[in-house]
Coordinates of C-alpha atoms in Angstrom, one line a residue:
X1 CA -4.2 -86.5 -61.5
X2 CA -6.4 -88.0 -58.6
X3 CA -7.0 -85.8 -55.5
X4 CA -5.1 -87.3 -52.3
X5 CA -8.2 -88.8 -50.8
X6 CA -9.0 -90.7 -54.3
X7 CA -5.5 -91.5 -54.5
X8 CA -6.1 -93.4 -51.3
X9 CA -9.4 -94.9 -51.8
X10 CA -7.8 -96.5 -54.9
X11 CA -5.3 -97.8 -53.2
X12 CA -7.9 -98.9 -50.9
X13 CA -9.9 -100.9 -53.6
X14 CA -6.5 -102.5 -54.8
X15 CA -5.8 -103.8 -51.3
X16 CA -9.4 -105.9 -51.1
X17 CA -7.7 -109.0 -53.3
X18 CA -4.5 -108.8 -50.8
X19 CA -6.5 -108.7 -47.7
X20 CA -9.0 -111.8 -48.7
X21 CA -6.2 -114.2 -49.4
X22 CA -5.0 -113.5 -45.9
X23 CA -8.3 -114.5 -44.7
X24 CA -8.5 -117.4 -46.5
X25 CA -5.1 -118.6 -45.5
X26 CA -6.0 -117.5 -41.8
X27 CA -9.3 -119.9 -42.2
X28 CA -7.4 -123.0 -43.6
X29 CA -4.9 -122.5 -40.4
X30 CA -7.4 -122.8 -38.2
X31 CA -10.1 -125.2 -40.2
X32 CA -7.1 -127.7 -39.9
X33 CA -6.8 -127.7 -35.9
X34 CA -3.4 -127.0 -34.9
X35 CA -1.6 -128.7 -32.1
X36 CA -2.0 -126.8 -28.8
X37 CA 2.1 -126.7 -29.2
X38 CA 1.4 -125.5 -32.6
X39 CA -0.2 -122.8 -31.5
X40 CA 1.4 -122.0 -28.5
X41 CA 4.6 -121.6 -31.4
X42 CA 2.4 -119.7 -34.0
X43 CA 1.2 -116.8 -31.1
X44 CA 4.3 -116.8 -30.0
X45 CA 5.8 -114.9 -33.4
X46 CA 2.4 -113.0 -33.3
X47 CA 3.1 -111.5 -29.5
X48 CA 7.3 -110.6 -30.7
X49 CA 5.8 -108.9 -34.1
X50 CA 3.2 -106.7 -31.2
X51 CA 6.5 -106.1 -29.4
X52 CA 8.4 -105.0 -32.9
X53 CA 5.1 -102.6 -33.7
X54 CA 5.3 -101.2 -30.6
X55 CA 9.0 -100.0 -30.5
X56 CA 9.5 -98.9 -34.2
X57 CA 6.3 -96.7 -33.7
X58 CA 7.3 -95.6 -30.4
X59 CA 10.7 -94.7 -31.9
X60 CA 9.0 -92.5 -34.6
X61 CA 6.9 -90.5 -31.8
X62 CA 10.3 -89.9 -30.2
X63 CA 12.1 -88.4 -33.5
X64 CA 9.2 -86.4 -35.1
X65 CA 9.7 -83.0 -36.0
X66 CA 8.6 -80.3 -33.8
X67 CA 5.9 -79.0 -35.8
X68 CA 4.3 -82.7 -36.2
X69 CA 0.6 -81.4 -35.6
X70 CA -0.2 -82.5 -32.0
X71 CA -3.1 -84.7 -33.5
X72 CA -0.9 -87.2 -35.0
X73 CA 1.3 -87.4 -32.1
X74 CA -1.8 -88.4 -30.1
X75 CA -2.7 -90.7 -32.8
X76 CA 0.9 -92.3 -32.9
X77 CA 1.0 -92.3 -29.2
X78 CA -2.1 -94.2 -28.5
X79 CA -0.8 -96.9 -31.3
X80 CA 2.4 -97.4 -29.7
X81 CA 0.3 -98.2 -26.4
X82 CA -2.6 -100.0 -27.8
X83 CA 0.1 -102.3 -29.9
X84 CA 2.1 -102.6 -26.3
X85 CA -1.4 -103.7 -24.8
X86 CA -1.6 -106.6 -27.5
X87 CA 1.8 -107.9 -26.6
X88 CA 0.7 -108.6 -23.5
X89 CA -2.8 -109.7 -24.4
X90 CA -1.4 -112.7 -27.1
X91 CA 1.3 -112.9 -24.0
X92 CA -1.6 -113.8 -22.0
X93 CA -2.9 -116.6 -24.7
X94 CA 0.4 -118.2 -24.9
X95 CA 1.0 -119.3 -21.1
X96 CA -3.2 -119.9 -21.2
X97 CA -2.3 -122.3 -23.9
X98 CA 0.8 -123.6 -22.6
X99 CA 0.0 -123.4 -19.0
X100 CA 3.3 -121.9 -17.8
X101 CA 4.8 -118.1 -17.3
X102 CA 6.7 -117.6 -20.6
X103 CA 10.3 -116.8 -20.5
X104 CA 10.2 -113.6 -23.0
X105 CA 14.2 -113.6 -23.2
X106 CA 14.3 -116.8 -24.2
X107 CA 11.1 -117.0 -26.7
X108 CA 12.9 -114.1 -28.8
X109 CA 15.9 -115.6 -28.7
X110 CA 14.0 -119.0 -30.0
X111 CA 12.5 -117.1 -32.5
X112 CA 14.8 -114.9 -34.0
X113 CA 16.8 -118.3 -34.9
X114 CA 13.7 -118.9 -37.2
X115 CA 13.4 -117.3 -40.6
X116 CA 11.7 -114.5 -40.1
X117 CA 8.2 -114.0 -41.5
X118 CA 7.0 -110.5 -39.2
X119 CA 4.9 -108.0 -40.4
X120 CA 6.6 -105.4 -38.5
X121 CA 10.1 -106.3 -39.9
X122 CA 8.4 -104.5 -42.9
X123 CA 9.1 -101.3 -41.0
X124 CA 13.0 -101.6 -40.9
X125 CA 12.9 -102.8 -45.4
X126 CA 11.0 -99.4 -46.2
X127 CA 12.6 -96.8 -43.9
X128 CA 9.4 -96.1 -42.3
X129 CA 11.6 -93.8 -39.9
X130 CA 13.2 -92.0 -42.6
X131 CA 10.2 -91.8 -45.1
X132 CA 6.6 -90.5 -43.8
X133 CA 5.0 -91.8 -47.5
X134 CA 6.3 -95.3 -46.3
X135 CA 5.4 -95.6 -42.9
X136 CA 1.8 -94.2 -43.6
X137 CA 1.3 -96.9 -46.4
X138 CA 2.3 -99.8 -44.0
X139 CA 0.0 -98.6 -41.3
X140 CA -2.6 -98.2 -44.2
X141 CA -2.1 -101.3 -45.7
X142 CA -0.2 -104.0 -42.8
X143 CA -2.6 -102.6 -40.0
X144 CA -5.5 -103.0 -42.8
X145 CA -4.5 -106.6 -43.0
X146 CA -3.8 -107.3 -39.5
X147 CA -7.2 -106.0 -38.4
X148 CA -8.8 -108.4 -41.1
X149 CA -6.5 -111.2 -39.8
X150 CA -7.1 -110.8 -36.4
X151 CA -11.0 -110.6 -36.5
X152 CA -10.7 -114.0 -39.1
X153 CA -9.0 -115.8 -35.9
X154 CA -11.6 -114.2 -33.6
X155 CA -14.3 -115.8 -35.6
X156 CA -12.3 -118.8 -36.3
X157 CA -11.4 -119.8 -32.3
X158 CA -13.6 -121.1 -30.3
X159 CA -12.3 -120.5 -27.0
X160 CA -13.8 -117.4 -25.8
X161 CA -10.4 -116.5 -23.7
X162 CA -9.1 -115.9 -27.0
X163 CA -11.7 -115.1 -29.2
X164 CA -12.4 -112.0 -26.9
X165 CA -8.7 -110.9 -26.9
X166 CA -8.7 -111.0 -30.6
X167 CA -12.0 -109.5 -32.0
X168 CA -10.2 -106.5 -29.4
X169 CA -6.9 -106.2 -31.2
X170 CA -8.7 -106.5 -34.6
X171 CA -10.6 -103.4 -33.6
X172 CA -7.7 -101.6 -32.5
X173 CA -6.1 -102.6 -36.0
X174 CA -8.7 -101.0 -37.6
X175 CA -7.6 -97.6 -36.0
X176 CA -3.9 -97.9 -36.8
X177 CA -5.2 -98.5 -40.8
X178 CA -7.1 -95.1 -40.0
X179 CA -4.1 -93.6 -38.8
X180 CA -2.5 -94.2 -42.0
X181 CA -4.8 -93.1 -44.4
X182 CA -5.4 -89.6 -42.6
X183 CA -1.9 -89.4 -43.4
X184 CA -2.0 -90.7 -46.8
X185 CA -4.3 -87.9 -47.6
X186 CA -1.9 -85.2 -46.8
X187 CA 0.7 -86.4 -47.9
X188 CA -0.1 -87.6 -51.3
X189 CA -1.3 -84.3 -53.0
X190 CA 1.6 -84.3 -55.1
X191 CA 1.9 -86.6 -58.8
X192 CA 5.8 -87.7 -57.7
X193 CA 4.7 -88.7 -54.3
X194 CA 1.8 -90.7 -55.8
X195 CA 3.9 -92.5 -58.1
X196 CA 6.4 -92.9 -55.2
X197 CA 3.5 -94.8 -52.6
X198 CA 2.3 -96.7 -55.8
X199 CA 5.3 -98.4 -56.5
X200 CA 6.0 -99.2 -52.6
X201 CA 2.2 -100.3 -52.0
X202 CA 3.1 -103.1 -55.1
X203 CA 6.3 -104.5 -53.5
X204 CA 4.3 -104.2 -49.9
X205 CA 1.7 -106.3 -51.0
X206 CA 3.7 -109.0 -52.2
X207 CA 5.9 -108.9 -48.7
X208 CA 3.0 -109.3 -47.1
X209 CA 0.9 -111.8 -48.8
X210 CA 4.4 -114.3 -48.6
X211 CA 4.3 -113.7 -44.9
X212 CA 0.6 -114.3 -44.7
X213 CA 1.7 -117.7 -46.4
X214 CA 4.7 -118.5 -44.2
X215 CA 2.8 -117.2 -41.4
X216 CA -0.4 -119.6 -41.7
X217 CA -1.4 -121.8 -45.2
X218 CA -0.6 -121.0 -48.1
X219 CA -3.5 -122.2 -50.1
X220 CA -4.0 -122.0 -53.4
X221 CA -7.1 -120.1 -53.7
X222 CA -5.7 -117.3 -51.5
X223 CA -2.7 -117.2 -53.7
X224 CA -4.9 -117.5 -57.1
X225 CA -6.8 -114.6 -56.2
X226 CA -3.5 -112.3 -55.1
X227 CA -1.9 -113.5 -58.5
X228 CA -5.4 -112.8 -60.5
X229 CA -5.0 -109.2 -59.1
X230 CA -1.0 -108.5 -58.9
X231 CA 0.4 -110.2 -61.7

């Protein structure tokens, strides 16, 4: 049996394939030029999936146990904030880009009559709430991505407004992931709860490589690489 911390530097390793395609289909996005009003539309669904982040992860601070260690509370804590700060930091790029105050009401009314291809819907499919193992492994592996993502459309945008915002939420991204894997490391000292995060982080990283494609381009390099590695 692995240690914990090997456990999760495996799992680690096994993300790299997942996390490149996303890149890739983050580049083509953007090599291609959206439409202002395409991208007014596309950072819209990326501000309401900050929003979704923010109350699940909230909601988990509010129902821990009372013998959580207070360091992960802080850690939580500061998550639920720094994703709240993100909402209103893409917030701010939508009414830059479409040059009028944003009706939040009716933008997530608009877009939950889309199909819905969030990241944070993730949260609700595992049970992150109910399962410690689960919610861990999606901050460890969706935060992973995200912070990958996010600093690919930094470097991808040329408008500094936006750049700026982003290369900042791709850092904060990259302390969620951290989050996860101190937690990872506790909790996965134990063969049954190995197997258990194994099998989730399979299924995860085909949930989130089809909303990387349904999110951007699904190109076929990106998904040649994920299938070279998954399948």
């Amino acid at each position: 049996m692995l240690s914990s911390k090997e456990f999760v530097a495996k799992l680690a390793a096994d993300n790299e394939a997942l996390f490149r395609a996303g890149e890739l289909n983050v580049k083509a996005y953007f090599d291609a030029k959206p439409s202002r009003e395409e991208l007014v539309a596309h950072f819209r669904g990326r501000m309401l999936n900050e929003r979704m982040n923010m109350t699940e992860i909230a909601a988990r601070v509010a129902t821990m146990p009372m013998n959580t260690a207070p360091e992960e509370l802080q850690m939580l804590s500061k998550q639920a904030l720094d994703e709240a700060v993100h909402f209103h930091m893409v917030k701010e790029v939508v009414e830059y880009l479409s040059g009028e105050a944003l009706d939040l009401e009716q933008a997530a009314a608009e877009e939950a009559r889309k199909p819905q291809a969030k990241g944070a819907a993730l949260l609700a499919k595992y049970e992150t709430a109910e399962n410690p193992a689960a919610l861990a492994l999606y901050q460890f592996m969706a935060e992973g991505r995200a912070e990958r993502n996010w600093d690919m459309m930094a470097k991808c945008i040329d408008d500094e407004f936006i750049s700026s915002r982003y290369a900042k939420i791709a850092r904060d991204e990259g302390f969620h992931s951290k989050i996860g894997r101190y937690k990872l490391e506790q909790l996965c000292d134990d063969p049954a709860v190995q197997a258990e995060v194994e099998q989730m982080a399979a299924q995860m990283r085909k949930d989130l490589f089809e909303i990387s494609c349904q999110n951007s381009v699904a190109t076929a390099q990106a998904r040649e690489i994920f299938e070279a590695a998954y399948h």
